[in-house]
Amino acid sequence: MNHLPPIGRKTWAIAEGYIPAWSNGPAPEFTSHEAFCVLNTSEEDAKIDVTVFFANRNPVGPYRIEVGARRTKHFRFNHFKDPETIPLGTSFASVFQSTVPVVIQHTRLDSRQAQNALMTTMAFPGAE
Amino acid sequence: MNHLPPIGRKTWAIAEGYIPAWSNGPAPEFTSHEAFCVLNTSEEDAKIDVTVFFANRNPVGPYRIEVGARRTKHFRFNHFKDPETIPLGTSFASVFQSTVPVVIQHTRLDSRQAQNALMTTMAFPGAE
Amino acid sequence: MNHLPPIGRKTWAIAEGYIPAWSNGPAPEFTSHEAFCVLNTSEEDAKIDVTVFFANRNPVGPYRIEVGARRTKHFRFNHFKDPETIPLGTSFASVFQSTVPVVIQHTRLDSRQAQNALMTTMAFPGAE
Amino acid sequence: MNHLPPIGRKTWAIAEGYIPAWSNGPAPEFTSHEAFCVLNTSEEDAKIDVTVFFANRNPVGPYRIEVGARRTKHFRFNHFKDPETIPLGTSFASVFQSTVPVVIQHTRLDSRQAQNALMTTMAFPGAE
């Protein structure tokens, strides 16, 4: 592998967030999920604090996650447990603060109806 | 929660806009909708003016919305009423001007056919 | 309406392009289409040259389109005719050069199967 | 065709990556695929090194691809063979390093269920 230039930012935000409350099809592939993918191309492990925002109460967090050096990892908000789980069918948003530059992308699979729907977007990058 | 650096911009635009004219499935989850999510990580409430653009007539607005400090809120264009409702099945676009930096993301759920379709993208950020 | 700050760029690109070759459902809403939305918040009409790129032959264009001052307009590549139509089921890409700053967003509705699928993203903005 | 200003970057990243493990509908249109589109508006051929990142092992690559001057080309990760194929149903991410500025967009078609789902986003551009 060639030496890769660093790519990404240390701060990211996703304004959309919603875990569909039910699913169709075999788990875990077709469990409705709200997910984000983190790519860490750097030579250092990324320690990332995720803060989750809600409509009617204070933000919750940080959820502490890690992505190894030169690794990618896909996370589902459905699996967040500490400090607390995220309720289904509720609007939220999220902010990510990483110790090293990473790239973050948002994806939802919604299988509440018989056929799944998908959507994705790059998260919004902070200034650095 | 850690102290969060400010993230976002005060001006945003969404060039796509269209409220599908009919729906399938239980309301309100499966009512076809054109939506945007606002994340306000700042310590001040965001007062946001939304201006809606059309193909063949002057822009309408501002629609005045608010998102509290350290809160997120998801809005549907379907619910806009003042100064006027947005007609279904019509092309429009929108510009957002906020008093504090926010992050804005665009999402559509189209349930005109029996199975819903989804799409999302970050809105386009202005220079500041 | 408040005075709006200018938003957008004069150059944009969409790397994905593909008009699905068939459709299900009533036209024109459910005709499979590859579309882009242009928002012109400026006080001047936007004259936009669209150049279409292909895999195995020279680019075609410019297709000349206009979007009035303070207007939005949604275009389908399906309707492009001059200098030539864009073949269905073929990969292409597009570049936009506008006389004034605009915002451009890419959307596809694919109704080749019984239920439509949707996708959208902001186009990629040029340096100015 | 008008002379086009250069548009794009030499480095891009896609944090999401997943080739759905099965498909419905006629191949190749409805084969589930993870794809990216490259637009090269420059007057020189683009030689692009793609590096693929995984969750639990070292990155693989470079995969060497080319896109001619003033051409676009759509690639499926499904077809990557050298140095090795990418396993189905596995999380990955990708980084692109091009000899000339290009624009890269990510698209997935998922036809694991009877009706296809689509998603797209611009890839994340590097600093240059």
Tab-separated table of C-alpha atoms in Angstrom, chain A residues 22-63:
chain	number	residue	atom	x	y	z
A	22	TRP	CA	-39.849	-1.803	13.679
A	23	SER	CA	-38.468	-4.010	10.916
A	24	ASN	CA	-39.180	-6.606	8.268
A	25	GLY	CA	-36.806	-9.311	7.093
A	26	PRO	CA	-34.013	-11.351	8.638
A	27	ALA	CA	-31.851	-9.791	11.391
A	28	PRO	CA	-29.320	-8.309	11.583
A	29	GLU	CA	-29.105	-7.284	7.888
A	30	PHE	CA	-32.701	-6.103	7.679
A	31	THR	CA	-33.150	-4.738	11.156
A	32	SER	CA	-34.032	-1.072	10.627
A	33	HIS	CA	-30.981	0.906	11.644
A	34	GLU	CA	-29.487	4.348	11.875
A	35	ALA	CA	-25.788	3.980	11.261
A	36	PHE	CA	-22.562	5.845	10.720
A	37	CYS	CA	-19.315	4.673	9.186
A	38	VAL	CA	-15.949	5.931	10.397
A	39	LEU	CA	-12.797	5.726	8.297
A	40	ASN	CA	-9.483	6.284	10.066
A	41	THR	CA	-6.627	6.424	7.540
A	42	SER	CA	-4.132	7.707	10.106
A	43	GLU	CA	-1.359	5.762	11.842
A	44	GLU	CA	-2.956	6.322	15.256
A	45	ASP	CA	-6.087	4.870	16.825
A	46	ALA	CA	-9.026	7.301	16.830
A	47	LYS	CA	-10.799	7.840	20.144
A	48	ILE	CA	-14.141	9.439	19.362
A	49	ASP	CA	-16.650	11.080	21.698
A	50	VAL	CA	-20.203	11.016	20.327
A	51	THR	CA	-22.759	13.417	21.794
A	52	VAL	CA	-26.436	12.841	21.009
A	53	PHE	CA	-28.880	15.771	20.878
A	54	PHE	CA	-32.644	15.631	21.345
A	55	ALA	CA	-35.634	17.905	20.810
A	56	ASN	CA	-36.796	18.306	24.379
A	57	ARG	CA	-33.988	17.416	26.754
A	58	ASN	CA	-30.288	17.928	27.335
A	59	PRO	CA	-27.712	16.210	25.151
A	60	VAL	CA	-26.507	12.776	26.236
A	61	GLY	CA	-22.920	11.598	26.133
A	62	PRO	CA	-20.207	11.222	25.444
A	63	TYR	CA	-20.552	7.763	24.010
